[in-house]
Tab-separated table of C-alpha atoms and ligand atoms in Angstrom:
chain	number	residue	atom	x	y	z
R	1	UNK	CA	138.880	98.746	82.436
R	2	UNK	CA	136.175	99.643	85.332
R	3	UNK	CA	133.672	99.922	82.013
R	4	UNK	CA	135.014	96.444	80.764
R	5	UNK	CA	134.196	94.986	85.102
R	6	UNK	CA	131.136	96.768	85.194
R	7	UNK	CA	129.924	95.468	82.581
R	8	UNK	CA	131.258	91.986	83.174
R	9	UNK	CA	129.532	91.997	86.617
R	10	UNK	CA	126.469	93.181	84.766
R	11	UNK	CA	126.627	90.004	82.507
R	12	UNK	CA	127.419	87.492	85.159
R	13	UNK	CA	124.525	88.672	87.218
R	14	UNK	CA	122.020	88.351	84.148
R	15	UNK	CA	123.797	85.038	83.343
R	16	UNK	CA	123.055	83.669	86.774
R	17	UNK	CA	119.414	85.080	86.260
R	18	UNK	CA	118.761	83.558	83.944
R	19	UNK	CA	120.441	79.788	84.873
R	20	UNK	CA	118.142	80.270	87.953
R	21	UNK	CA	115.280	80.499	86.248
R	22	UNK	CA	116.799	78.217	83.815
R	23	UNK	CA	117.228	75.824	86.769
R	24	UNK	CA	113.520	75.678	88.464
R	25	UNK	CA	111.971	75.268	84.758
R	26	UNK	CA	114.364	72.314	83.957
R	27	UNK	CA	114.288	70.904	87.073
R	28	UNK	CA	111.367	71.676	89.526
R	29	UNK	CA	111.356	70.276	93.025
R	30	UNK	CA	108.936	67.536	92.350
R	31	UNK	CA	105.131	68.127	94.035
R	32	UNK	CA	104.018	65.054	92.678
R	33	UNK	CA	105.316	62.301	91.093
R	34	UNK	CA	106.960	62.413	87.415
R	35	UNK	CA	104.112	62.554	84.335
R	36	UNK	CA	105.343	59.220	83.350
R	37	UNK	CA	104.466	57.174	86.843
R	38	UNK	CA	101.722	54.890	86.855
R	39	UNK	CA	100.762	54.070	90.294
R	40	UNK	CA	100.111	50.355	90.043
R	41	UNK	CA	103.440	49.552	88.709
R	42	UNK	CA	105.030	51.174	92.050
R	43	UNK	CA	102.539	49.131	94.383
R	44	UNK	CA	103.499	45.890	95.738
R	45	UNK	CA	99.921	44.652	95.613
R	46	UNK	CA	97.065	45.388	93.120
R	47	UNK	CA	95.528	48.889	93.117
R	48	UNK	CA	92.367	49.291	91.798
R	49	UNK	CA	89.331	51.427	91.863
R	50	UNK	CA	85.640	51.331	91.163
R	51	UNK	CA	84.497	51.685	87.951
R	52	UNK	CA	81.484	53.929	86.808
R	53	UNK	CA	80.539	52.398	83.285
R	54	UNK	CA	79.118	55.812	82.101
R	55	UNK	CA	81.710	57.570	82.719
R	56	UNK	CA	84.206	55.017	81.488
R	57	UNK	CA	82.167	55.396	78.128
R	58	UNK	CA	81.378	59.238	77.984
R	59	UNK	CA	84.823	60.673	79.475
R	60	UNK	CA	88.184	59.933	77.255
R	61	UNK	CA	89.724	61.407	80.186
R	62	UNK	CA	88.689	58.847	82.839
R	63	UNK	CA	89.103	55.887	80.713
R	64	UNK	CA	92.228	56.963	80.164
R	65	UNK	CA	93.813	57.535	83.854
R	66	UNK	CA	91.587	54.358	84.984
R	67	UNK	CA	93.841	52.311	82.011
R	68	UNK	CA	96.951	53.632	83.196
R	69	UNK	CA	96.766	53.808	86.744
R	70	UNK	CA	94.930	51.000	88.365
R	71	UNK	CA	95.726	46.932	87.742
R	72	UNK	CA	92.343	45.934	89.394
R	73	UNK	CA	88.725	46.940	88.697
R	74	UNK	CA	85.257	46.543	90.627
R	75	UNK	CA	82.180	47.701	88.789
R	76	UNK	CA	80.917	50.635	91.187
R	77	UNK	CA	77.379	49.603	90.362
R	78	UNK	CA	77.318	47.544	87.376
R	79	UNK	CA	77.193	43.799	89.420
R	80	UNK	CA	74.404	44.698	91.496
R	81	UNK	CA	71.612	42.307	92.071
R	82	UNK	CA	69.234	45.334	90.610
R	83	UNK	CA	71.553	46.039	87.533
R	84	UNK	CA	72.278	42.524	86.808
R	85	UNK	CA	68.915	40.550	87.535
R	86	UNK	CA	66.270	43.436	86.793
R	87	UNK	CA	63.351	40.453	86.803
R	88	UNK	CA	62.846	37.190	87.546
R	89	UNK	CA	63.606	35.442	84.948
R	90	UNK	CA	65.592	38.113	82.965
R	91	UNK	CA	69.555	38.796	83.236
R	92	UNK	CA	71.197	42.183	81.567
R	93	UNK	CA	74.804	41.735	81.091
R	94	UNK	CA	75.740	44.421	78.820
R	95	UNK	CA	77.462	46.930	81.115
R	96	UNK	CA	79.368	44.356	83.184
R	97	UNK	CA	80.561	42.605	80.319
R	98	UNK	CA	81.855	45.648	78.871
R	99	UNK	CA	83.805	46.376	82.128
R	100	UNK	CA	85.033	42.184	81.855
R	101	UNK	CA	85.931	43.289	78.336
R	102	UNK	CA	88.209	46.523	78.949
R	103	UNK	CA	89.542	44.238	81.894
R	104	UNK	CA	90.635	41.540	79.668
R	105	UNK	CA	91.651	43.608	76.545
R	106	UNK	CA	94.233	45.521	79.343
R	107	UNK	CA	94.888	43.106	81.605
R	108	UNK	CA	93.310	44.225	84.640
R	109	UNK	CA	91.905	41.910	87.319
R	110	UNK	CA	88.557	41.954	88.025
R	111	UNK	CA	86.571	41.976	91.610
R	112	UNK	CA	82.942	41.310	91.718
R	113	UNK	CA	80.918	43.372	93.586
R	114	UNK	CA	78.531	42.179	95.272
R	115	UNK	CA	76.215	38.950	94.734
R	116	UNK	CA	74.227	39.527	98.328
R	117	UNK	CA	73.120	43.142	99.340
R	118	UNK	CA	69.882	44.465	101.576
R	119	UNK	CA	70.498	47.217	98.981
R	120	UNK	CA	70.184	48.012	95.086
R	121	UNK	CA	67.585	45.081	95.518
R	122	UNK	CA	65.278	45.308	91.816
R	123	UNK	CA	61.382	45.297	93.130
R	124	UNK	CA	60.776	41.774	92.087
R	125	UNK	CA	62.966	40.532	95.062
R	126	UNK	CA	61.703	43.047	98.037
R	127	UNK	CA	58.048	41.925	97.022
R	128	UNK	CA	58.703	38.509	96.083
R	129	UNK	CA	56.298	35.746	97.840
R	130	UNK	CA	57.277	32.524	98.297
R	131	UNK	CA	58.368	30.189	100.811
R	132	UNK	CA	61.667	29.331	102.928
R	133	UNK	CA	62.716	27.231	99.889
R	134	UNK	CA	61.409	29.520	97.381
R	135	UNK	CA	63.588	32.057	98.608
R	136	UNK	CA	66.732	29.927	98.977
R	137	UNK	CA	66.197	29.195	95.399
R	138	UNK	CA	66.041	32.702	94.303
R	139	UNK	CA	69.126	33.612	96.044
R	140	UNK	CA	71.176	29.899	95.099
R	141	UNK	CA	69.842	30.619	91.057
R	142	UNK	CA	71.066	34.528	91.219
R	143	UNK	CA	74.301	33.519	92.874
R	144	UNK	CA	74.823	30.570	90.526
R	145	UNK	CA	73.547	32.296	87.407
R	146	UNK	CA	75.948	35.421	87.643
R	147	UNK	CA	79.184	33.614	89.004
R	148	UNK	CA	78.999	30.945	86.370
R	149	UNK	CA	78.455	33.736	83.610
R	150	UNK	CA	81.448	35.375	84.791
R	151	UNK	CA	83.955	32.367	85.943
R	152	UNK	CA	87.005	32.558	84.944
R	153	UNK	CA	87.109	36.483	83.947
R	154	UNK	CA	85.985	37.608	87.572
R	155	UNK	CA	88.652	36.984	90.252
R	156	UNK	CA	87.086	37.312	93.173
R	157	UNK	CA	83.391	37.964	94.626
R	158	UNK	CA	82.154	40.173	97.375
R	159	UNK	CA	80.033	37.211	97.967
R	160	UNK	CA	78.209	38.738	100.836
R	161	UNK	CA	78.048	42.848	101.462
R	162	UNK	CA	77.226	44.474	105.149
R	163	UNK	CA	75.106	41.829	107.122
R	164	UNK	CA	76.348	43.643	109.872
R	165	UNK	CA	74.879	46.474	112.234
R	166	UNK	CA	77.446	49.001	113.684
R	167	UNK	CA	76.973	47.613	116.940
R	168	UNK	CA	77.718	44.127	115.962
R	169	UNK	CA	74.209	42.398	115.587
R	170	UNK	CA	73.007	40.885	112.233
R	171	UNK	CA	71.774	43.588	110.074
R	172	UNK	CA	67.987	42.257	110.385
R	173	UNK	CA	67.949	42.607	106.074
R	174	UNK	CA	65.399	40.569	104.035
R	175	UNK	CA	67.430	38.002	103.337
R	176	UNK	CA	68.163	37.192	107.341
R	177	UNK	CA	64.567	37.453	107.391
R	178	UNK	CA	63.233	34.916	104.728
R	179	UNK	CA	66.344	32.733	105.185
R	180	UNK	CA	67.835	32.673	108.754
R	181	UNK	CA	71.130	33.731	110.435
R	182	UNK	CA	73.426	31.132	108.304
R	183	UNK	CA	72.022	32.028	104.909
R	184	UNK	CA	76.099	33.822	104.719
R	185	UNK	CA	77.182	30.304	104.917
R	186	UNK	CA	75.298	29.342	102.437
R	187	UNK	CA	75.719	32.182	99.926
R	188	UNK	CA	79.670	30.765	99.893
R	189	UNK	CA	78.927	27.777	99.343
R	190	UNK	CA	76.541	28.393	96.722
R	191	UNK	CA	78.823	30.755	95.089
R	192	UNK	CA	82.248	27.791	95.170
R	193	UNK	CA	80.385	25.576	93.628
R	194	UNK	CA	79.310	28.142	90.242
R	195	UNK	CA	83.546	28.894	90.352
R	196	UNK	CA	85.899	27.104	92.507
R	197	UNK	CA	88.817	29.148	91.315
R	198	UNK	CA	87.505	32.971	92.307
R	199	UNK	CA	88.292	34.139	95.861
R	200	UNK	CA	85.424	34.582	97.772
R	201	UNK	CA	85.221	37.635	100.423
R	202	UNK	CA	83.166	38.972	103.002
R	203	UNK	CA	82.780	42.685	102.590
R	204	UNK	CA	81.619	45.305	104.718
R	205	UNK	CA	82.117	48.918	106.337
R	206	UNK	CA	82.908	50.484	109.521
R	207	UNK	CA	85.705	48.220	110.694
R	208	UNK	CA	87.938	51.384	111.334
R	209	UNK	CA	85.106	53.163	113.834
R	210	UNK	CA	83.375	50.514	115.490
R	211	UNK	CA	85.393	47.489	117.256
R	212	UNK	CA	82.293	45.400	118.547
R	213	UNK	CA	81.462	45.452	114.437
R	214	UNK	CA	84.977	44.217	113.512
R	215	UNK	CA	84.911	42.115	116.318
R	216	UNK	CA	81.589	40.463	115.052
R	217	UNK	CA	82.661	39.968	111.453
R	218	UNK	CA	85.714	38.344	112.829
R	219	UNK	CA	84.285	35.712	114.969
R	220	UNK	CA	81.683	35.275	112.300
R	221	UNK	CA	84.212	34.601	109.426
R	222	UNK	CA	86.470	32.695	112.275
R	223	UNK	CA	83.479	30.086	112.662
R	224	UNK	CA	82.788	30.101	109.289
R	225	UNK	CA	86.375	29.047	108.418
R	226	UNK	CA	86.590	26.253	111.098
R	227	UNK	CA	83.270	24.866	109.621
R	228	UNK	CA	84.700	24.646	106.250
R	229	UNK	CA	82.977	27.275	104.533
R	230	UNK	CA	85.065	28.628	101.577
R	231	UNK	CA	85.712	31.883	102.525
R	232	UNK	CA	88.985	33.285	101.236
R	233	UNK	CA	89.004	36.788	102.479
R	234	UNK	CA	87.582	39.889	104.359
R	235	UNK	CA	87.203	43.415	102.642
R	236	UNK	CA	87.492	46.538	104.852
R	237	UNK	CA	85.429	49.599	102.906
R	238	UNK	CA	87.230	51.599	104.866
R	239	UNK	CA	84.749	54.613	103.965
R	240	UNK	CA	87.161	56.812	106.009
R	241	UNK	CA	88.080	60.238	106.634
R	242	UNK	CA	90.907	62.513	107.303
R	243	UNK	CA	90.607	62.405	110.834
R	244	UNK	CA	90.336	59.018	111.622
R	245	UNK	CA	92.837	58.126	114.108
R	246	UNK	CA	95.864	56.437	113.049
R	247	UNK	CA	94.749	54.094	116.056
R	248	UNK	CA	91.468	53.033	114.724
R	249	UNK	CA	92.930	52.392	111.317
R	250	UNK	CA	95.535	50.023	112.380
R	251	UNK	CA	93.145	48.183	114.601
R	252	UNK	CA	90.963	47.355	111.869
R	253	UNK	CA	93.472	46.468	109.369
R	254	UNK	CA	95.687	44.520	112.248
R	255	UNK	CA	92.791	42.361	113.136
R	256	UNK	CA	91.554	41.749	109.993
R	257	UNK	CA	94.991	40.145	109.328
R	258	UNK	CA	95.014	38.183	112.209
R	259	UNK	CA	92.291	35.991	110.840
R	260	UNK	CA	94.692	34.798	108.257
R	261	UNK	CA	92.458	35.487	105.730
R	262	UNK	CA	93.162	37.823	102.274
R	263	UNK	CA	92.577	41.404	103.514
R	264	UNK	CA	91.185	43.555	100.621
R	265	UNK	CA	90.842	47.325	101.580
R	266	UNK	CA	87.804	47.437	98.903
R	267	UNK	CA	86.231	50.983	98.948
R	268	UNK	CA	88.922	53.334	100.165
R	269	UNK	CA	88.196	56.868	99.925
R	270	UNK	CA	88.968	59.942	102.780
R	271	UNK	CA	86.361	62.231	102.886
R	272	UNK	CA	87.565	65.845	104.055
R	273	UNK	CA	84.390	67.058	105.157
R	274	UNK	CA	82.767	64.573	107.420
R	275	UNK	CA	80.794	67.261	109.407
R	276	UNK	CA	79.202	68.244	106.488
R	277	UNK	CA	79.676	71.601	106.184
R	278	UNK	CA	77.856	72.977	102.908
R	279	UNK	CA	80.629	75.832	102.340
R	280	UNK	CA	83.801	74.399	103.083
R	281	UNK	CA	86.415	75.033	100.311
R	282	UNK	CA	89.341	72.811	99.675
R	283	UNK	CA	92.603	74.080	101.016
R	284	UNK	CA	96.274	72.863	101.121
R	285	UNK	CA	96.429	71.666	104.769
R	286	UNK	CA	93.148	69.477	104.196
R	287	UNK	CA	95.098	67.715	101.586
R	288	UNK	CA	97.761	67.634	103.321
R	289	UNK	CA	96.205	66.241	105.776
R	290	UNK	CA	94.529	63.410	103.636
R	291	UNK	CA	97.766	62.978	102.047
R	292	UNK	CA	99.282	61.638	105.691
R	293	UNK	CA	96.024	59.385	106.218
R	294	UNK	CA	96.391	57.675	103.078
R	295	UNK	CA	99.895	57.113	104.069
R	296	UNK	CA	99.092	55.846	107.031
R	297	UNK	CA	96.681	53.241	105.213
R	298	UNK	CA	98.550	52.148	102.665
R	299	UNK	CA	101.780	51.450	104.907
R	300	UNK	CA	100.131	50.044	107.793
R	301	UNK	CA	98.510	47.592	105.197
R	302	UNK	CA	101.943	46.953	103.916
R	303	UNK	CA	103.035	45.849	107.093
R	304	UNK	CA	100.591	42.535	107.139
R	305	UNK	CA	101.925	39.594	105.628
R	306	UNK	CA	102.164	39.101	101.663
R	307	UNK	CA	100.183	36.562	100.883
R	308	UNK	CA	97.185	38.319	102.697
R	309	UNK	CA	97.719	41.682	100.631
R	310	UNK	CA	94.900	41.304	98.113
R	311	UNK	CA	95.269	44.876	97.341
R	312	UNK	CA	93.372	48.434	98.058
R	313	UNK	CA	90.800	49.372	95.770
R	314	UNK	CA	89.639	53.161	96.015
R	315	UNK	CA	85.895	54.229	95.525
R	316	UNK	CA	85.928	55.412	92.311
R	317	UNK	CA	88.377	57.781	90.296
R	318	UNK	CA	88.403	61.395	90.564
R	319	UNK	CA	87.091	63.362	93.410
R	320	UNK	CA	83.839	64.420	90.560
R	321	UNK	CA	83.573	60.733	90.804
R	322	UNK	CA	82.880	60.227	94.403
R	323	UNK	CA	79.525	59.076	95.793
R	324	UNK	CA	80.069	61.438	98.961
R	325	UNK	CA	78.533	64.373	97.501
R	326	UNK	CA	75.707	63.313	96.280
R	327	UNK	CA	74.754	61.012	99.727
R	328	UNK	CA	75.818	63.618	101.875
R	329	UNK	CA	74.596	66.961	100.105
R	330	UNK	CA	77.855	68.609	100.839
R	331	UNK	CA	81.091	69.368	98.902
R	332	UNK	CA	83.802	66.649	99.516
R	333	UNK	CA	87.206	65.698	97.689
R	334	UNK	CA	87.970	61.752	98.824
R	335	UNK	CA	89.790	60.306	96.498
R	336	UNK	CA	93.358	60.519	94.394
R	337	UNK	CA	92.808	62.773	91.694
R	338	UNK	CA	91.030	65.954	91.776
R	339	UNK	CA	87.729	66.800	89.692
R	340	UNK	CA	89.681	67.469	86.593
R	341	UNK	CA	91.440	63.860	87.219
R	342	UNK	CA	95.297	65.589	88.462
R	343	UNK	CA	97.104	63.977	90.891
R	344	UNK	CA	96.605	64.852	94.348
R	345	UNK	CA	99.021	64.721	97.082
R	346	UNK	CA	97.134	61.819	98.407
R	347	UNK	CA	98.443	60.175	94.832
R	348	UNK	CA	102.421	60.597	95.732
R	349	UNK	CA	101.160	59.531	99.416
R	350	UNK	CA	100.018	56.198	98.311
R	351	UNK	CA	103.038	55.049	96.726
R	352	UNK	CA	105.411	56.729	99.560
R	353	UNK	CA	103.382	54.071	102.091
R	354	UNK	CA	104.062	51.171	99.742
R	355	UNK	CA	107.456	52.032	99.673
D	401	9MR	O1	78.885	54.295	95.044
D	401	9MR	C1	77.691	53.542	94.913
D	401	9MR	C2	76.538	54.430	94.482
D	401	9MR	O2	76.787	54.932	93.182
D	401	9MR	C3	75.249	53.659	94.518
D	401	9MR	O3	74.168	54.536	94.255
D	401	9MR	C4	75.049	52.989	95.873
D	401	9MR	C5	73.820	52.095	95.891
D	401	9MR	O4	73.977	50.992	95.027
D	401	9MR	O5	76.173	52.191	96.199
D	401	9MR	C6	77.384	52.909	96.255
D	401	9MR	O6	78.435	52.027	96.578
D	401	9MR	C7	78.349	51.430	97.870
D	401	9MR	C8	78.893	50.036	97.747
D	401	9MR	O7	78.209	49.314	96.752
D	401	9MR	C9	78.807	49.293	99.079
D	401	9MR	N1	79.448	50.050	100.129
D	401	9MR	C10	79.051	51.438	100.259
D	401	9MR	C11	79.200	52.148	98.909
D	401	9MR	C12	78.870	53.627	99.042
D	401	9MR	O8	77.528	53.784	99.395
C-alpha cells in the first residue's frame, strides 16, 4: 500500500512536470505578437515604410516582411531629383517603376518622395546657368515630367522637402536662391496641375524639437492654404529618439492637426543612441524604452481626427536598414524589426497605440 502511494505521488509529481512544461511550450506568455499578425491589418490608418530598391531585390527576406507588413510604400531614395533626372534632358525610371510595380501587383499605396530637395541634387542642377525663368522652367519641367509619369499609381507627393532652418527661417537652398521665397507655392501648383488627384504634402523634420520650426511651417502652409494653393497635407519626419519627451511629441503632432490639414508621420524611426556613443550595446531596457515612445507616437497620432490620419510611415525596414549608422558613425537600432528582420518590442508597441 505505502509502495502503491509512493509511487503514485511519484507519478503525479512527474505528471505535473511534465504538463508544466507541457504548458509554457503550448502556450507561452506572448512577447510579441502571434507569427500570423501583420501589422497593417491591425492599424486604423496606413503603415508604411521606406523602401530600399536593392535590398528589396537582393534580400528574399526583406521583400518578404515589407509585403506582409506595411500597406504603404515611399521609395527611400529611388524618387530623388538625382536618381530620377540624372541630366538634363535624360529621365531613369527603372528603379521607381519597379517599386510602382510591386506596389500595384500587392496593393500597396504609394507616396512620392520628394520632387523639391536642396539635397540628392544630380550636378547638372547645382551648376546649372540660366536665368530667373530658366530656372523656373527647370524646376516646372522636373515637377511636371515625373508627376505626370507617375499619375495615377503615386498617391501622394512630398512636393516640397525641408525649406526650413531649425530656427524657423527659410533654409537659404538653391532653389530660394535662383527662384525667391514663394517658389513652395509654386512647386504645388506646378505639381496639381501634372495630377489633380494625388495629395500633395509639405514635408520636413524637426517638428518634435524645435517649436519656432513647427511654428514656421505652420503659418507658412496656413497662408498658403488661405491663398488657394493646393496643399493637402503636412509630413512630420519625426527623426526621433527614445528620449524625446512625450511633451514635445504631442506638440508637434497636436499642432500639425490643428491646421486641418492630412498629417503624415513620414520618416519615423527612434534612434537609441542619440549621443553617439561608438560602444553602446543594445539592451532590454533601451527597447523597452523605445517600445513606450513608439507607443506614445502612434496613440497620440490616433487621437487627431480621422480624416487627417494619412498614416505613419517608418524609415526603412529593419534596424540593418537604417540610415542612422552610417550618418552618424555609431551603432543604432531605430526601427521595428531587428537586423535579422524579428519583431521588436517596438513592433507589438505600435499596434498597442492604435488600439
Ligand atoms: O535615408 C536616405 C539616405 O539613404 C540617403 O543617402 C539620404 C540622401 O538622399 O537621404 C536619406 O533620407 C532622408 C530623406 O530623404 C529626407 N529626410 C531625412 C532622411 C534621412 O537623412
Amino acid at each position: 500500500m505505502y509502495l502503491i502511494m509512493r509511487v503514485n505521488i511519484v507519478f503525479i509529481f512527474l505528471a505535473s512536470l511534465l504538463s508544466c512544461g507541457k504548458k509554457e511550450s503550448v502556450n507561452p506568455i506572448p512577447a510579441s505578437p502571434a507569427a500570423d499578425t501583420i501589422l497593417f491589418t491591425k492599424m486604423p490608418f496606413p503603415v508604411g515604410a521606406a523602401i530600399n530598391v536593392n535590398l528589396m531585390q537582393s534580400n528574399p527576406t526583406y521583400n518578404a516582411v515589407v509585403k506582409k507588413e506595411f500597406n504603404s510604400i515611399t521609395a527611400e531614395n529611388a524618387m530623388k531629383f538625382a536618381a530620377l533626372h540624372p541630366t538634363e534632358n535624360s529621365f531613369t525610371w527603372s528603379n521607381a517603376d519597379y517599386l510602382v510595380s510591386f506596389a500595384q501587383i500587392n496593393n500597396k499605396r504609394v507616396h512620392g518622395h520628394n520632387l523639391v530637395w536642396h539635397q540628392s541634387l544630380p550636378a547638372w542642377v547645382t551648376g546649372f546657368i540660366g536665368d530667373s525663368s530658366a530656372w523656373e522652367n527647370l524646376l516646372k519641367t522636373h515637377i511636371q515630367t515625373v508627376v505626370t509619369h507617375f499619375k495615377g499609381k503615386v498617391a501622394s507627393w512630398d512636393v516640397v522637402n525641408e525649406a526650413f532652418e531649425d530656427d524657423g527661417t527659410l533654409r537659404n537652398s538653391i532653389w530660394r536662391q535662383k527662384l525667391g521665397n514663394d517658389y513652395i507655392a509654386r512647386c504645388f501648383q506646378y505639381a496639381k496641375q501634372a495630377d489633380p488627384d494625388a495629395l500633395l504634402f509639405y514635408n520636413d523634420y524637426g517638428n518634435e524639437y524645435s517649436a519656432v520650426k513647427r511654428t514656421a511651417i505652420l503659418s507658412l502652409l496656413n497662408s498658403l492654404v488661405a491663398r488657394g494653393i493646393p496643399v493637402n497635407g503636412i509630413g512630420m519626419q519625426m527623426h526621433t529618439r527614445y528620449n524625446q519627451t512625450d511633451a514635445n511629441i504631442s506638440a508637434a503632432i497636436n499642432s500639425a492637426a490643428s491646421s486641418g490639414l492630412k498629417v503624415h508621420i513620414s520618416e519615423l524611426d527612434v534612434a537609441l543612441n542619440p549621443d553617439n556613443n561608438v560602444s553602446l550595446t543594445l539592451t532590454s531596457s533601451l527597447l523597452a524604452q523605445q517600445a513606450a515612445k513608439y507607443l506614445f507616437i502612434v496613440k497620440t497620432y490616433n487621437a487627431i481626427p480621422s480624416a487627417q490620419k494619412f498614416g505613419i510611415t517608418t524609415w526603412n525596414v529593419s534596424d540593418a536598414d537604417s540610415w542612422i549608422p552610417g550618418q552618424y558613425n555609431r551603432p543604432d537600432w531605430p526601427l521595428l524589426f531587428d537586423g535579422n528582420y524579428l519583431r521588436k518590442p517596438a513592433y507589438k508597441a505600435m499596434i498597442e497605440g492604435a488600439n
